[in-house]
Coordinates of C-alpha atoms in Angstrom, one line a residue:
X1 CA -0.1 0.0 -0.1
X2 CA 1.3 3.1 -0.9
X3 CA 2.5 5.5 1.8
X4 CA 1.0 8.8 0.2
X5 CA -2.7 7.5 0.7
X6 CA -4.5 9.7 3.2
X7 CA -5.0 8.6 7.0
X8 CA -8.8 7.0 7.1
X9 CA -10.1 10.4 9.0
X10 CA -8.7 12.6 6.5
X11 CA -10.2 10.3 3.6
X12 CA -13.6 10.7 5.5
X13 CA -13.3 14.4 5.8
X14 CA -12.2 14.6 1.9
X15 CA -15.5 12.7 0.9
X16 CA -17.7 14.8 3.1
X17 CA -16.4 17.7 1.7
X18 CA -16.6 16.7 -2.0
X19 CA -20.3 15.7 -1.1
X20 CA -20.9 19.1 0.2
X21 CA -19.1 21.0 -2.8
X22 CA -21.4 19.0 -5.3
X23 CA -24.6 19.8 -3.3
X24 CA -24.0 23.4 -3.8
X25 CA -24.3 23.8 -7.7
X26 CA -27.2 21.2 -7.5
X27 CA -29.1 23.1 -4.8
X28 CA -28.4 26.4 -6.9
X29 CA -29.6 25.1 -10.2
X30 CA -32.7 23.2 -8.5
X31 CA -33.8 26.7 -7.2
X32 CA -34.0 28.1 -10.6
X33 CA -36.0 24.9 -12.0
X34 CA -38.4 25.0 -9.1
X35 CA -38.6 29.1 -9.6
X36 CA -39.8 28.4 -13.1
X37 CA -42.4 26.0 -12.0
X38 CA -40.2 22.9 -13.2
X39 CA -40.3 23.9 -16.6
X40 CA -36.8 24.6 -18.7
X41 CA -35.1 27.7 -17.2
X42 CA -34.9 30.5 -19.9
X43 CA -31.4 30.7 -21.4
X44 CA -30.9 34.1 -20.3
X45 CA -31.6 33.2 -16.7
X46 CA -29.6 30.0 -17.0
X47 CA -26.5 31.9 -18.1
X48 CA -27.0 34.2 -14.9
X49 CA -27.3 31.2 -12.8
X50 CA -24.0 30.1 -13.9
X51 CA -22.5 33.4 -13.2
X52 CA -24.0 33.5 -9.8
X53 CA -22.5 29.8 -8.9
X54 CA -19.1 31.3 -9.7
X55 CA -19.8 33.4 -6.5
X56 CA -21.9 31.2 -4.5
X57 CA -19.9 27.9 -4.6
X58 CA -16.4 29.5 -3.2
X59 CA -18.4 31.7 -0.4
X60 CA -20.7 28.6 0.7
X61 CA -17.5 26.3 0.9
X62 CA -16.0 29.0 3.0
X63 CA -18.6 29.0 5.3
X64 CA -18.6 25.6 5.6
X65 CA -15.2 25.4 6.8
X66 CA -15.5 28.4 9.1
X67 CA -18.3 26.7 10.7
X68 CA -16.5 23.2 11.3
X69 CA -19.0 20.9 9.2
X70 CA -16.1 18.4 9.4
X71 CA -15.4 18.1 12.8
X72 CA -18.1 15.7 13.3
X73 CA -18.4 12.1 12.0
X74 CA -21.3 11.1 9.8
X75 CA -22.1 8.2 11.5
X76 CA -23.0 10.1 14.7
X77 CA -24.6 13.1 13.2
X78 CA -26.8 14.9 15.6
X79 CA -28.5 18.1 16.4
X80 CA -25.4 20.1 16.8
X81 CA -24.3 19.1 13.3
X82 CA -27.6 20.3 11.9
X83 CA -27.3 23.6 13.7
X84 CA -23.9 24.1 12.3
X85 CA -25.2 23.5 8.5
X86 CA -27.8 25.9 9.1
X87 CA -25.7 28.6 10.3
X88 CA -23.0 28.0 7.4
X89 CA -26.0 28.0 5.0
X90 CA -27.5 31.0 6.2
X91 CA -24.2 33.2 6.3
X92 CA -23.0 31.7 3.0
X93 CA -26.3 32.7 1.3
X94 CA -26.5 36.4 2.8
X95 CA -22.8 37.0 1.8
X96 CA -23.4 35.5 -1.7
X97 CA -26.5 37.8 -2.5
X98 CA -24.5 40.9 -1.2
X99 CA -21.5 40.1 -3.3
X100 CA -24.0 39.4 -6.2
X101 CA -25.8 42.9 -5.9
X102 CA -22.4 44.6 -5.4
X103 CA -20.7 43.3 -8.6
X104 CA -23.6 42.3 -11.0
X105 CA -26.9 44.0 -9.2
X106 CA -28.3 40.5 -8.9
X107 CA -30.3 41.4 -12.3
X108 CA -30.6 37.9 -13.4
X109 CA -31.2 36.3 -9.7
X110 CA -35.0 36.1 -8.9
X111 CA -35.4 36.9 -5.4
X112 CA -37.0 33.7 -4.5
X113 CA -33.9 31.7 -5.8
X114 CA -31.7 32.3 -2.7
X115 CA -34.4 31.4 -0.5
X116 CA -35.2 28.2 -2.2
X117 CA -31.4 27.5 -2.6
X118 CA -30.8 27.9 1.1
X119 CA -33.9 25.5 2.0
X120 CA -32.7 22.9 -0.6
X121 CA -29.0 23.1 0.6
X122 CA -30.0 22.4 4.0
X123 CA -31.8 19.5 3.1
X124 CA -29.1 18.1 0.9
X125 CA -26.6 18.6 3.4
X126 CA -28.1 17.3 6.5
X127 CA -30.5 14.6 5.2
X128 CA -27.6 12.2 3.8
X129 CA -26.0 12.6 7.1
X130 CA -29.1 11.8 9.0
X131 CA -29.8 8.6 6.5
X132 CA -26.2 7.5 7.1
X133 CA -26.6 7.2 10.7
X134 CA -30.2 5.9 10.8
X135 CA -28.6 2.8 8.4
X136 CA -25.7 2.2 10.8
X137 CA -27.7 2.4 13.9
X138 CA -30.3 0.0 12.3
X139 CA -27.4 -2.5 11.5
X140 CA -26.0 -2.2 14.7
X141 CA -29.1 -2.6 16.1
X142 CA -29.6 -6.0 14.8
X143 CA -26.5 -7.3 16.3
X144 CA -26.8 -9.1 19.6
X145 CA -25.4 -7.7 23.0
X146 CA -25.0 -4.7 24.8
X147 CA -23.8 -1.6 23.2
X148 CA -20.1 -0.9 24.3
X149 CA -18.1 2.4 24.5
X150 CA -14.7 1.5 24.3
X151 CA -12.2 4.0 26.3
X152 CA -8.6 3.9 24.8
X153 CA -7.9 3.1 21.0
X154 CA -4.4 2.1 21.7
X155 CA -2.9 -1.6 21.4
X156 CA -5.4 -2.6 24.4
X157 CA -8.6 -1.2 22.9
X158 CA -7.8 -2.6 19.4
X159 CA -7.4 -6.2 21.0
X160 CA -10.3 -5.7 23.0
X161 CA -12.4 -4.5 19.9
X162 CA -11.1 -7.3 17.7
X163 CA -11.8 -9.9 20.5
X164 CA -15.5 -8.8 20.8
X165 CA -16.2 -8.7 17.4
X166 CA -14.4 -12.0 16.4
X167 CA -15.8 -13.8 19.1
X168 CA -19.0 -11.9 20.3
X169 CA -17.9 -12.2 23.8
X170 CA -20.3 -11.8 26.4
X171 CA -23.0 -10.7 23.3
X172 CA -21.3 -7.3 23.4
X173 CA -21.3 -5.1 20.4
X174 CA -18.5 -2.2 20.3
X175 CA -20.2 1.1 19.0
X176 CA -17.6 3.8 19.5
X177 CA -14.1 4.6 21.0
X178 CA -12.8 7.7 22.9
X179 CA -9.2 8.6 23.0
X180 CA -7.6 11.8 24.5
X181 CA -5.0 11.4 21.6
X182 CA -5.8 14.0 19.1
X183 CA -4.1 12.2 16.2
X184 CA -6.6 9.5 16.9
X185 CA -9.9 11.5 16.5
X186 CA -11.9 10.4 13.4
X187 CA -9.9 7.2 13.0
X188 CA -12.0 3.7 12.6
X189 CA -10.8 0.7 14.3
X190 CA -12.2 -2.7 13.0
X191 CA -15.1 -0.6 11.7
X192 CA -15.4 1.2 14.9
X193 CA -15.1 5.1 15.0
X194 CA -12.9 7.1 17.4
X195 CA -15.8 9.6 18.0
X196 CA -14.6 11.8 21.0
X197 CA -12.2 12.1 24.0
X198 CA -13.0 11.1 27.6
X199 CA -14.9 14.2 28.4
X200 CA -17.2 13.1 25.8
X201 CA -18.3 9.8 27.8
X202 CA -21.1 11.5 29.2
X203 CA -22.8 12.8 26.0
X204 CA -21.9 9.7 23.8
X205 CA -23.5 7.3 26.5
X206 CA -26.9 9.4 25.8
X207 CA -26.4 10.1 22.2
X208 CA -25.5 6.4 21.3
X209 CA -27.7 4.4 23.8
X210 CA -24.6 3.1 25.5
X211 CA -25.0 0.0 27.9
X212 CA -21.7 -0.4 29.2
X213 CA -18.3 1.4 29.2
X214 CA -15.2 -0.7 28.9
X215 CA -11.9 0.9 30.1
X216 CA -8.8 -0.5 27.8
X217 CA -6.2 1.9 29.5
X218 CA -4.1 -0.8 31.3
X219 CA -1.2 1.5 31.9
X220 CA -3.4 4.4 33.2
X221 CA -2.3 6.2 36.1
X222 CA -4.5 6.3 39.3
X223 CA -5.2 10.1 38.7
X224 CA -6.3 9.1 35.1
X225 CA -8.5 6.3 36.1
X226 CA -10.1 8.4 38.9
X227 CA -11.0 11.1 36.0
X228 CA -12.4 8.4 33.6
X229 CA -14.4 7.0 36.5
X230 CA -15.9 9.9 37.5
X231 CA -17.1 10.6 33.9
X232 CA -18.5 7.2 33.7
X233 CA -20.4 7.9 36.9
X234 CA -21.6 11.1 35.7
X235 CA -23.2 9.1 32.9
X236 CA -24.5 6.8 35.2
X237 CA -23.6 3.9 33.1
X238 CA -21.8 0.6 34.5
X239 CA -18.2 0.3 33.5
X240 CA -15.6 -2.3 33.4
X241 CA -11.7 -2.7 32.9
X242 CA -9.3 -4.7 31.3
X243 CA -6.6 -6.2 33.7
X244 CA -4.0 -4.2 34.7
X245 CA -0.4 -3.8 32.4
X246 CA 1.6 -6.0 34.6
X247 CA -1.0 -9.0 34.6
X248 CA -1.2 -8.9 30.8
X249 CA 2.6 -8.6 30.3
X250 CA 3.1 -11.6 32.7
X251 CA 0.3 -13.5 31.0
X252 CA -1.6 -14.4 33.8
X253 CA -4.8 -13.0 32.2
X254 CA -6.0 -12.1 28.7
X255 CA -7.3 -9.0 27.5
X256 CA -10.9 -10.3 27.4
X257 CA -10.8 -10.9 31.2
X258 CA -13.0 -8.0 32.2
X259 CA -13.3 -6.9 35.6
X260 CA -14.7 -4.5 37.9
X261 CA -12.9 -1.5 38.7
X262 CA -11.3 -1.6 42.2
X263 CA -10.4 1.1 44.6
X264 CA -6.6 0.0 44.3
X265 CA -7.0 1.3 40.6
X266 CA -7.7 4.6 41.8
X267 CA -5.6 5.0 44.7
X268 CA -2.7 3.0 43.4
X269 CA 0.0 5.0 41.3
X270 CA 2.1 4.5 38.5
X271 CA 4.1 1.4 38.3
X272 CA 7.7 1.3 40.3
X273 CA 10.8 1.0 38.1
X274 CA 13.3 -1.1 40.3
X275 CA 17.1 -1.6 39.7
X276 CA 16.6 -5.6 39.9
X277 CA 20.0 -6.2 39.1
X278 CA 21.2 -4.4 42.0
X279 CA 18.6 -6.0 44.2
X280 CA 19.2 -9.5 43.2
X281 CA 22.9 -8.9 43.6
X282 CA 22.2 -7.4 47.2
X283 CA 19.8 -10.3 48.1
X284 CA 20.1 -13.3 46.1
X285 CA 21.9 -16.3 47.8
X286 CA 21.6 -14.8 51.3
X287 CA 19.9 -16.1 54.3
X288 CA 16.9 -13.4 55.1
X289 CA 14.9 -13.2 58.0
X290 CA 11.5 -11.5 58.1
X291 CA 9.7 -10.5 61.0
X292 CA 6.0 -10.2 61.2
X293 CA 5.9 -12.6 58.1
X294 CA 2.4 -13.3 58.2
X295 CA 1.2 -9.6 58.2
X296 CA 0.4 -7.4 55.2
X297 CA 3.8 -6.2 54.4
X298 CA 5.5 -9.1 55.8
X299 CA 4.0 -11.6 53.7
X300 CA 4.3 -9.3 50.5
X301 CA 7.8 -9.0 51.2
X302 CA 8.1 -13.0 51.4
X303 CA 6.7 -13.2 48.1
X304 CA 9.0 -10.7 46.6
X305 CA 12.0 -12.2 48.2
X306 CA 11.0 -15.7 47.3
X307 CA 11.3 -14.6 43.3
X308 CA 15.3 -13.6 43.8
X309 CA 16.3 -17.1 45.3
X310 CA 17.8 -16.4 48.7
X311 CA 19.8 -19.0 50.3
X312 CA 17.1 -19.6 52.6
X313 CA 14.1 -17.4 53.8
X314 CA 13.4 -17.5 57.6
X315 CA 9.8 -16.3 58.8
X316 CA 9.1 -15.2 62.3
X317 CA 5.4 -14.7 63.0
X318 CA 3.4 -14.5 66.7
X319 CA 0.1 -15.7 64.8
X320 CA 0.0 -19.2 64.0
X321 CA -2.8 -18.9 61.3
X322 CA -0.8 -16.5 59.5
X323 CA 2.4 -18.2 59.8
X324 CA 0.8 -21.4 58.4
X325 CA -1.0 -19.5 55.4
X326 CA 2.0 -17.7 54.4
X327 CA 3.9 -21.1 54.7
X328 CA 1.7 -23.1 52.5
X329 CA 1.4 -20.2 49.9
X330 CA 5.0 -20.0 49.4
X331 CA 5.6 -23.7 49.6
X332 CA 3.0 -24.1 46.7
X333 CA 4.3 -21.2 44.6
X334 CA 8.1 -21.8 45.1
X335 CA 8.5 -25.6 45.6
X336 CA 12.4 -25.1 45.4
X337 CA 12.7 -22.2 48.0
X338 CA 14.6 -23.3 51.3
X339 CA 12.2 -22.0 53.8
X340 CA 12.0 -21.9 57.6
X341 CA 9.0 -20.9 59.8
X342 CA 9.4 -20.0 63.3
X343 CA 6.2 -19.2 65.5
X344 CA 7.2 -16.9 68.1
X345 CA 7.3 -13.4 69.8
X346 CA 10.2 -10.7 69.0
X347 CA 10.2 -9.8 72.7
X348 CA 11.2 -13.3 73.5
X349 CA 14.8 -12.7 73.8
X350 CA 16.2 -16.3 74.2
X351 CA 13.8 -17.3 71.3
X352 CA 15.4 -14.4 69.0
X353 CA 18.9 -15.1 70.1
X354 CA 18.6 -18.9 69.3
X355 CA 16.9 -18.2 66.0
X356 CA 20.1 -15.8 65.0
X357 CA 22.5 -18.6 66.3
X358 CA 21.0 -21.1 64.5
X359 CA 20.0 -19.4 61.0
X360 CA 22.7 -16.8 60.9
X361 CA 20.5 -14.4 58.9
X362 CA 22.5 -12.0 56.6
X363 CA 19.5 -9.5 56.1
X364 CA 16.8 -8.7 58.4
X365 CA 13.4 -7.1 57.5
X366 CA 11.8 -6.0 60.9
X367 CA 8.0 -5.7 59.9
X368 CA 6.5 -6.9 63.2
X369 CA 4.7 -4.2 64.9
X370 CA 1.5 -3.6 66.6
X371 CA 0.0 -0.5 64.5
X372 CA -3.9 -0.2 65.3
X373 CA -3.8 3.5 66.5
X374 CA -7.0 4.0 68.7
X375 CA -6.3 0.4 70.4
X376 CA -2.9 1.1 71.4
X377 CA -3.9 4.6 72.9
X378 CA -5.1 2.3 75.9
X379 CA -2.4 -0.5 75.4
X380 CA 0.7 1.7 76.1
X381 CA 2.7 -1.2 77.8
X382 CA 2.0 -3.7 74.9
X383 CA 3.0 -0.9 72.5
X384 CA 6.2 -0.1 73.9
X385 CA 7.0 -3.7 74.8
X386 CA 6.5 -4.7 71.1
X387 CA 7.3 -1.8 69.0
X388 CA 10.3 -0.3 70.9
X389 CA 11.9 -3.0 73.3
X390 CA 11.0 -5.9 70.7
X391 CA 13.0 -4.0 68.1
X392 CA 15.9 -3.3 70.5
X393 CA 16.0 -7.0 71.1
X394 CA 16.1 -7.7 67.3
X395 CA 18.4 -5.0 66.4
X396 CA 21.0 -5.7 69.2
X397 CA 21.0 -9.4 68.3
X398 CA 21.5 -8.4 64.8
X399 CA 24.5 -6.7 65.7
X400 CA 25.9 -9.3 68.2
X401 CA 25.6 -12.0 65.1
X402 CA 27.3 -9.6 62.6
X403 CA 24.1 -9.2 60.4
X404 CA 24.9 -7.3 57.0
X405 CA 21.8 -5.1 57.0
X406 CA 18.8 -4.8 59.6
X407 CA 16.0 -2.9 57.8
X408 CA 13.2 -1.4 60.0
X409 CA 9.7 -0.9 58.6
X410 CA 8.2 2.3 59.9
X411 CA 5.2 4.5 59.4
X412 CA 4.6 8.2 58.5
X413 CA 2.9 8.5 62.1
X414 CA 6.2 8.1 63.5
X415 CA 6.3 11.9 62.3
X416 CA 5.6 14.5 65.0
X417 CA 3.6 11.3 66.6
X418 CA 0.1 12.3 68.1
X419 CA -0.5 8.9 69.2
X420 CA 1.2 5.8 71.2
X421 CA 1.3 3.8 68.1
X422 CA 3.3 6.7 66.1
X423 CA 5.7 7.2 69.2
X424 CA 6.7 4.0 69.8
X425 CA 7.6 3.8 66.0
X426 CA 9.5 6.8 66.4
X427 CA 11.2 5.2 69.6
X428 CA 12.4 2.2 67.3
X429 CA 13.6 4.5 64.7
X430 CA 15.6 6.5 67.1
X431 CA 17.3 3.5 68.5
X432 CA 18.0 1.9 65.1
X433 CA 19.4 5.0 63.5
X434 CA 21.8 5.4 66.6
X435 CA 22.8 2.0 67.0
X436 CA 24.3 2.3 63.3
X437 CA 27.1 4.2 64.6
X438 CA 27.9 1.7 67.0
X439 CA 27.7 -1.4 65.1
X440 CA 29.2 -3.0 61.8
X441 CA 25.4 -3.7 60.5
X442 CA 23.8 -1.3 58.4
X443 CA 20.7 -0.2 60.1
X444 CA 18.2 1.3 57.7
X445 CA 14.7 2.8 58.1
X446 CA 12.1 2.9 55.6
X447 CA 9.0 5.2 56.1
X448 CA 5.7 5.0 54.4
X449 CA 2.2 5.8 54.8
X450 CA -1.0 3.4 54.3
X451 CA -0.9 0.4 52.1
X452 CA -4.0 -0.3 50.5
X453 CA -5.9 -3.4 51.9
X454 CA -3.6 -4.1 54.9
X455 CA -5.1 -5.9 57.7
X456 CA -6.8 -3.3 60.0
X457 CA -7.0 -0.6 57.4
X458 CA -9.8 1.4 56.5
X459 CA -10.5 -0.1 53.1
X460 CA -11.4 -3.6 54.5
X461 CA -13.7 -1.8 57.0
X462 CA -15.5 0.0 54.4
X463 CA -15.9 -2.9 52.2
X464 CA -17.7 -4.6 55.3
X465 CA -19.8 -1.8 56.2
X466 CA -20.9 -1.3 52.3
X467 CA -21.8 -5.3 52.3
X468 CA -23.7 -4.8 55.5
X469 CA -25.6 -1.9 53.8
X470 CA -24.1 0.9 55.7
X471 CA -23.4 3.4 57.3
X472 CA -19.9 4.0 56.2
X473 CA -18.2 5.7 59.1
X474 CA -15.7 8.3 58.4
X475 CA -13.9 10.3 61.3
X476 CA -13.8 13.6 59.9
X477 CA -14.4 15.0 56.2
X478 CA -11.1 16.8 56.2
X479 CA -9.3 13.7 56.9
X480 CA -6.4 12.9 54.5
X481 CA -4.0 9.9 54.4
X482 CA -1.1 8.8 51.9
X483 CA -1.8 5.4 50.2
X484 CA 0.5 2.9 48.3
X485 CA -0.2 -0.7 47.1
X486 CA 1.5 -3.1 49.3
X487 CA 3.6 -4.5 46.5
X488 CA 4.7 -1.2 45.6
X489 CA 5.9 -0.6 49.3
X490 CA 7.5 -3.9 49.8
X491 CA 9.7 -3.6 46.2
X492 CA 10.8 -0.1 47.5
X493 CA 11.8 -1.6 50.9
X494 CA 13.9 -4.0 49.0
X495 CA 15.4 -1.0 46.9
X496 CA 16.6 0.7 50.1
X497 CA 19.1 -2.5 51.0
X498 CA 20.9 -1.2 47.8
X499 CA 20.6 2.7 48.5
X500 CA 21.5 2.4 51.9
X501 CA 24.9 2.7 53.8
X502 CA 23.7 2.6 57.2
X503 CA 21.9 5.1 59.7
X504 CA 19.5 6.5 57.1
X505 CA 15.8 7.1 57.2
X506 CA 14.5 6.5 53.8
X507 CA 11.2 8.2 52.8
X508 CA 8.9 6.7 50.1
X509 CA 7.0 8.8 47.7
X510 CA 3.4 8.6 48.6
X511 CA 2.4 10.8 45.7
X512 CA -0.7 13.2 46.9
X513 CA -2.9 12.4 50.1
X514 CA -6.5 11.2 49.5
X515 CA -9.4 12.3 51.3
X516 CA -11.1 9.5 53.3
X517 CA -14.4 11.0 52.3
X518 CA -13.5 10.8 48.8
X519 CA -12.4 7.0 49.5
X520 CA -15.6 6.4 51.0
X521 CA -17.6 7.7 48.1
X522 CA -15.8 6.0 45.6
X523 CA -15.9 2.6 47.3
X524 CA -19.8 3.0 47.4
X525 CA -19.7 4.0 43.7
X526 CA -17.7 0.9 42.7
X527 CA -20.1 -1.5 44.7
X528 CA -22.8 -0.1 42.4
X529 CA -24.6 2.0 44.8
X530 CA -25.1 5.6 45.2
X531 CA -23.5 7.7 48.2
X532 CA -26.1 9.2 50.6
X533 CA -29.1 7.5 48.9
X534 CA -28.2 3.7 48.9
X535 CA -25.4 3.6 51.4
X536 CA -25.2 6.7 54.1
X537 CA -21.7 8.3 54.9
X538 CA -21.5 9.1 58.6
X539 CA -19.0 11.3 60.3
X540 CA -18.0 10.2 63.7
X541 CA -15.3 12.6 64.8
X542 CA -11.8 11.9 65.3
X543 CA -10.8 8.8 67.3
X544 CA -8.2 8.7 70.1
X545 CA -4.6 9.4 68.8
X546 CA -5.6 10.3 65.4
X547 CA -4.7 13.2 63.6
X548 CA -6.3 15.2 60.4
X549 CA -3.2 15.0 58.3
X550 CA 0.0 12.8 58.3
X551 CA 3.4 13.8 57.3
X552 CA 6.4 11.9 56.0
X553 CA 9.2 13.7 57.3
X554 CA 10.2 16.1 60.2
X555 CA 11.1 19.6 59.4
X556 CA 14.7 19.0 60.8
X557 CA 15.3 15.7 58.8
X558 CA 16.4 17.7 55.6
X559 CA 14.9 15.6 52.9
X560 CA 17.0 14.6 49.8
X561 CA 16.8 12.9 46.7
X562 CA 18.5 9.3 46.1
X563 CA 19.2 7.6 43.2
X564 CA 16.0 6.3 42.8
X565 CA 12.9 8.7 42.0
X566 CA 10.6 7.3 44.4
X567 CA 12.9 7.0 47.7
X568 CA 14.0 10.2 49.5
X569 CA 16.6 10.4 52.3
X570 CA 15.7 12.2 55.5
X571 CA 18.7 12.8 57.7
X572 CA 18.4 11.3 61.2
X573 CA 18.8 13.4 64.4
X574 CA 21.4 12.1 66.6
X575 CA 20.8 11.7 70.6
X576 CA 23.0 11.0 73.3
X577 CA 23.7 7.3 73.2
X578 CA 24.3 6.5 76.9
X579 CA 21.0 8.4 77.8
X580 CA 19.1 6.5 75.2
X581 CA 20.0 3.3 76.5
X582 CA 19.4 4.5 80.0
X583 CA 15.9 5.4 79.1
X584 CA 15.3 2.2 77.2
X585 CA 16.3 0.0 80.4
X586 CA 13.9 2.3 82.5
X587 CA 11.3 1.5 80.0
X588 CA 11.7 -2.3 80.5
X589 CA 11.7 -2.0 84.0
X590 CA 8.5 -0.1 83.9
X591 CA 7.0 -2.7 81.3
X592 CA 8.1 -5.5 83.9
X593 CA 6.3 -3.6 86.8
X594 CA 3.3 -2.4 84.9
X595 CA 4.0 1.0 85.8
X596 CA 2.0 3.0 83.1
X597 CA 2.5 6.6 84.4
X598 CA 6.2 6.1 84.5
X599 CA 6.3 4.4 81.0
X600 CA 4.2 7.4 79.7
X601 CA 6.7 9.8 81.2
X602 CA 9.7 8.1 79.7
X603 CA 7.9 8.0 76.3
X604 CA 7.5 11.6 76.2
X605 CA 11.0 11.9 77.1
X606 CA 12.3 9.7 74.4
X607 CA 9.9 11.3 71.7
X608 CA 9.5 14.9 73.0
X609 CA 7.4 15.9 70.1
X610 CA 4.9 13.4 70.9
X611 CA 3.9 15.0 74.2
X612 CA 3.3 18.4 72.4
X613 CA 1.4 17.0 69.4
X614 CA -0.9 14.9 71.8
X615 CA -2.0 17.9 73.5
X616 CA -2.5 19.7 70.3
X617 CA -4.7 16.7 68.8
X618 CA -6.7 16.4 72.2
X619 CA -7.8 20.1 71.8
X620 CA -8.7 19.2 68.2
X621 CA -10.9 16.3 69.5
X622 CA -12.4 18.8 72.0
X623 CA -13.1 21.3 69.3
X624 CA -14.8 18.6 67.0
X625 CA -16.7 17.1 69.5

């Protein structure tokens, strides 16, 4: 095929233009014929008609172009197209008559001819367009299935349309595409036109009687997905999505495996690009210990680490059921994996020391922690004992057994902590960062916000409330949180092993914070119901220890970029080592004696910003109560 052949949308415009140019002289000469009662037009007037046509044709053609008659597609001709034709014909006729009068005094043009010409031209231009649409609609209506609007005319959209047309999967009929890329407008893919942009979704759903919208944009960012979903919701049309790009690449699913849009699609972010060669070099062939291995972060870390062929993967977990679950999953997915599973508590020092002595881990990922904010407000002893003293036992043991790297998984709640959980995680950070200067082990801290779907997080709670018919409880309409997917968080945690020299706090780029009220509304929409009508949203006020807004780093930590675009470095704040050890020893004694008041005082001393923020948050609670 010659490379000089015009693209399809330009060919369509050229054909439409040729049609309209032909209609102008036909309408003009028919007007004369009707003026003379369908009899032969006198020779003198016929010559004047041809002269007049020299004025009418270029002027009318210019009006067609100025009024955008070739922006629309004949297949979807509608009222706006007819209005444009009326305007173009009216202006063209008025200008033509004016110029004819100026140059020829319009002596040979009967007064009725321009009027008749205008009426005929409107009919000749709009009639074929409407007939073409009716014929197309009639043909499509004879086809079985729901009428489909496909979002995205790229490779995924083309594959989806081809599969539907070839196999009639699910009795669907593709009617049109929408795509924001301008160069694709006016094209046809397997006979299905690209008829607008995403902003046109509500209008096209109404004009084309769309039954379902299919989102064929597997590589779309969460921001793009939120925009498209909101447009579909505005059209009040059900929508489905093709699988995500990484699933398609892996071959786990096919393009036609349509699924409902999940909240992770709307809150997750662009895929993470990792330096897998460096990660593989740093971790492959090593003995790796994961604490909290049955939790949301710990279990995903195990899955990711199993792929890079460690010499041995050692799991430590306090929950018998969680340990059993992840053990069965890993043995099934990675039958050649050298795996050890240990049931135990990180605060059990003899167990921890025996575990290190027998397994000799070279890398430790410490993900074990109590993390439920409101619950820990009333469980100070358990929070300190697990999150601070348990971390101390693990870190000391890693140092004693010459472990190469120790990675502490922390949280944004450790920044200016207003709750016991955040203060305890900050205490664990302080200990690990300062121990690094006294050890050959590299102690690295990784800090990030909420992970989507983790146990005890807001998303499973909202799902449960929606399934029960509501209400969905939101603490405050202003509350915002950072979110990332569990796999993304775990992959970036592994990346810090490559980046870290020891003593750093790595802060993961969490993107923009999301309002919890928006999260609740979208989850209700995605369940097929309407917020405020089918499912109520109830605002219950801030819970103990909660802040309206979380932070990822302290103002004194001097955030800097690293070699990875999604990982930032926050310089830690040093404390007096002997005083830190003394404080921790007193904390252990207070825990052993159940002296909560003393323990609270020691925690405030270790993390002074906690006491200040706690007062501020408490005053906020009182103001919102």
